[in-house]
Amino acid sequence: MKEGRDLSRLRVNATSSILDPFTLAGIAGTALIIVAYFANQQGWLKADDWKYPLANLIGAVLILVSLITAWNLPVAVIESFWAAISIYGLIKNAGRSKG
């Protein structure tokens, strides 16, 4: 073995490669937001359809859940605003459907 090379650093803990439920929730939330945005850009899902802010709300909440095990303040801030705006969109949409 060459001097200065520590192969023990290259070993990967088997449990670290397994995704925990919180990380999986974050991945699902990210995927949901991306799919909703893509569907909106394709014209398949209109922004004024109640499903669009609902998908964004669920996605934001799932991402916030993922922060339980991997805290990141900027992500917490943006996802909190994302969720709040999505709730606003749902309320606005509910008012429009009543009137």
PDB file of C-alpha atoms in Angstrom, residues 2-99:
ATOM      1  CA  LYS A   2       1.328   3.420  -0.913  1.00  0.00           C
ATOM      2  CA  GLU A   3       2.266   5.715   1.882  1.00  0.00           C
ATOM      3  CA  GLY A   4      -0.277   8.468   2.571  1.00  0.00           C
ATOM      4  CA  ARG A   5      -3.209   6.480   1.215  1.00  0.00           C
ATOM      5  CA  ASP A   6      -5.729   5.572   3.843  1.00  0.00           C
ATOM      6  CA  LEU A   7      -8.206   3.135   2.341  1.00  0.00           C
ATOM      7  CA  SER A   8     -10.263   3.085   5.528  1.00  0.00           C
ATOM      8  CA  ARG A   9     -11.614   6.497   4.480  1.00  0.00           C
ATOM      9  CA  LEU A  10     -13.048   4.895   1.350  1.00  0.00           C
ATOM     10  CA  ARG A  11     -15.137   2.362   3.222  1.00  0.00           C
ATOM     11  CA  VAL A  12     -18.819   3.160   3.143  1.00  0.00           C
ATOM     12  CA  ASN A  13     -21.000   2.291   6.060  1.00  0.00           C
ATOM     13  CA  ALA A  14     -23.742   0.011   4.706  1.00  0.00           C
ATOM     14  CA  THR A  15     -26.435   1.735   6.741  1.00  0.00           C
ATOM     15  CA  SER A  16     -25.524   5.176   5.388  1.00  0.00           C
ATOM     16  CA  SER A  17     -26.499   4.139   1.882  1.00  0.00           C
ATOM     17  CA  ILE A  18     -30.050   3.261   2.972  1.00  0.00           C
ATOM     18  CA  LEU A  19     -32.486   6.152   2.678  1.00  0.00           C
ATOM     19  CA  ASP A  20     -34.418   6.861   5.840  1.00  0.00           C
ATOM     20  CA  PRO A  21     -38.195   7.555   5.693  1.00  0.00           C
ATOM     21  CA  PHE A  22     -37.675  11.311   6.157  1.00  0.00           C
ATOM     22  CA  THR A  23     -35.320  11.515   3.182  1.00  0.00           C
ATOM     23  CA  LEU A  24     -37.744   9.454   1.111  1.00  0.00           C
ATOM     24  CA  ALA A  25     -40.530  11.879   2.080  1.00  0.00           C
ATOM     25  CA  GLY A  26     -38.365  14.784   0.891  1.00  0.00           C
ATOM     26  CA  ILE A  27     -37.640  13.051  -2.402  1.00  0.00           C
ATOM     27  CA  ALA A  28     -41.352  12.346  -2.905  1.00  0.00           C
ATOM     28  CA  GLY A  29     -42.197  15.983  -2.110  1.00  0.00           C
ATOM     29  CA  THR A  30     -39.590  17.257  -4.538  1.00  0.00           C
ATOM     30  CA  ALA A  31     -40.875  14.925  -7.244  1.00  0.00           C
ATOM     31  CA  LEU A  32     -44.467  16.041  -6.634  1.00  0.00           C
ATOM     32  CA  ILE A  33     -43.585  19.735  -6.962  1.00  0.00           C
ATOM     33  CA  ILE A  34     -41.543  19.099 -10.116  1.00  0.00           C
ATOM     34  CA  VAL A  35     -44.290  16.997 -11.719  1.00  0.00           C
ATOM     35  CA  ALA A  36     -46.927  19.631 -10.881  1.00  0.00           C
ATOM     36  CA  TYR A  37     -44.753  22.406 -12.324  1.00  0.00           C
ATOM     37  CA  PHE A  38     -44.022  20.398 -15.470  1.00  0.00           C
ATOM     38  CA  ALA A  39     -47.726  19.592 -15.893  1.00  0.00           C
ATOM     39  CA  ASN A  40     -48.485  23.301 -15.533  1.00  0.00           C
ATOM     40  CA  GLN A  41     -45.879  24.235 -18.142  1.00  0.00           C
ATOM     41  CA  GLN A  42     -47.276  21.610 -20.516  1.00  0.00           C
ATOM     42  CA  GLY A  43     -50.798  22.959 -20.049  1.00  0.00           C
ATOM     43  CA  TRP A  44     -52.003  19.725 -18.476  1.00  0.00           C
ATOM     44  CA  LEU A  45     -52.626  21.315 -15.073  1.00  0.00           C
ATOM     45  CA  LYS A  46     -53.743  24.917 -14.827  1.00  0.00           C
ATOM     46  CA  ALA A  47     -52.459  27.095 -12.001  1.00  0.00           C
ATOM     47  CA  ASP A  48     -56.033  28.041 -11.078  1.00  0.00           C
ATOM     48  CA  ASP A  49     -57.037  24.379 -10.734  1.00  0.00           C
ATOM     49  CA  TRP A  50     -57.240  23.393  -7.036  1.00  0.00           C
ATOM     50  CA  LYS A  51     -55.003  20.382  -7.721  1.00  0.00           C
ATOM     51  CA  TYR A  52     -52.008  22.599  -8.509  1.00  0.00           C
ATOM     52  CA  PRO A  53     -51.737  24.374  -5.130  1.00  0.00           C
ATOM     53  CA  LEU A  54     -52.659  21.118  -3.364  1.00  0.00           C
ATOM     54  CA  ALA A  55     -49.777  19.283  -5.064  1.00  0.00           C
ATOM     55  CA  ASN A  56     -47.446  22.142  -4.124  1.00  0.00           C
ATOM     56  CA  LEU A  57     -48.681  22.131  -0.516  1.00  0.00           C
ATOM     57  CA  ILE A  58     -48.230  18.389  -0.111  1.00  0.00           C
ATOM     58  CA  GLY A  59     -44.803  18.577  -1.740  1.00  0.00           C
ATOM     59  CA  ALA A  60     -43.687  21.435   0.514  1.00  0.00           C
ATOM     60  CA  VAL A  61     -44.909  19.638   3.635  1.00  0.00           C
ATOM     61  CA  LEU A  62     -43.065  16.458   2.638  1.00  0.00           C
ATOM     62  CA  ILE A  63     -39.874  18.435   2.088  1.00  0.00           C
ATOM     63  CA  LEU A  64     -40.338  20.098   5.492  1.00  0.00           C
ATOM     64  CA  VAL A  65     -40.744  16.648   7.048  1.00  0.00           C
ATOM     65  CA  SER A  66     -37.416  15.601   5.517  1.00  0.00           C
ATOM     66  CA  LEU A  67     -35.710  18.413   7.433  1.00  0.00           C
ATOM     67  CA  ILE A  68     -36.286  16.502  10.679  1.00  0.00           C
ATOM     68  CA  THR A  69     -33.139  14.475   9.981  1.00  0.00           C
ATOM     69  CA  ALA A  70     -31.238  16.930   7.778  1.00  0.00           C
ATOM     70  CA  TRP A  71     -31.870  20.500   8.963  1.00  0.00           C
ATOM     71  CA  ASN A  72     -31.353  23.274   6.414  1.00  0.00           C
ATOM     72  CA  LEU A  73     -32.640  26.751   7.312  1.00  0.00           C
ATOM     73  CA  PRO A  74     -32.881  28.149   3.749  1.00  0.00           C
ATOM     74  CA  VAL A  75     -34.930  25.126   2.675  1.00  0.00           C
ATOM     75  CA  ALA A  76     -37.164  25.491   5.738  1.00  0.00           C
ATOM     76  CA  VAL A  77     -37.785  29.155   4.866  1.00  0.00           C
ATOM     77  CA  ILE A  78     -38.598  28.613   1.194  1.00  0.00           C
ATOM     78  CA  GLU A  79     -40.781  25.568   1.833  1.00  0.00           C
ATOM     79  CA  SER A  80     -42.690  27.379   4.585  1.00  0.00           C
ATOM     80  CA  PHE A  81     -43.451  30.197   2.157  1.00  0.00           C
ATOM     81  CA  TRP A  82     -44.248  27.636  -0.564  1.00  0.00           C
ATOM     82  CA  ALA A  83     -46.754  25.957   1.757  1.00  0.00           C
ATOM     83  CA  ALA A  84     -48.282  29.276   2.886  1.00  0.00           C
ATOM     84  CA  ILE A  85     -48.736  30.468  -0.699  1.00  0.00           C
ATOM     85  CA  SER A  86     -50.241  27.095  -1.623  1.00  0.00           C
ATOM     86  CA  ILE A  87     -52.738  27.390   1.247  1.00  0.00           C
ATOM     87  CA  TYR A  88     -53.587  30.887   0.013  1.00  0.00           C
ATOM     88  CA  GLY A  89     -54.144  29.432  -3.475  1.00  0.00           C
ATOM     89  CA  LEU A  90     -56.448  26.740  -2.115  1.00  0.00           C
ATOM     90  CA  ILE A  91     -58.464  29.282  -0.114  1.00  0.00           C
ATOM     91  CA  LYS A  92     -58.673  31.602  -3.122  1.00  0.00           C
ATOM     92  CA  ASN A  93     -59.763  28.700  -5.309  1.00  0.00           C
ATOM     93  CA  ALA A  94     -62.413  27.629  -2.769  1.00  0.00           C
ATOM     94  CA  GLY A  95     -63.817  31.165  -2.688  1.00  0.00           C
ATOM     95  CA  ARG A  96     -63.930  31.311  -6.472  1.00  0.00           C
ATOM     96  CA  SER A  97     -65.846  28.032  -6.719  1.00  0.00           C
ATOM     97  CA  LYS A  98     -68.472  29.250  -4.190  1.00  0.00           C
ATOM     98  CA  GLY A  99     -69.083  32.513  -6.014  1.00  0.00           C
TER      99      GLY A  99
END
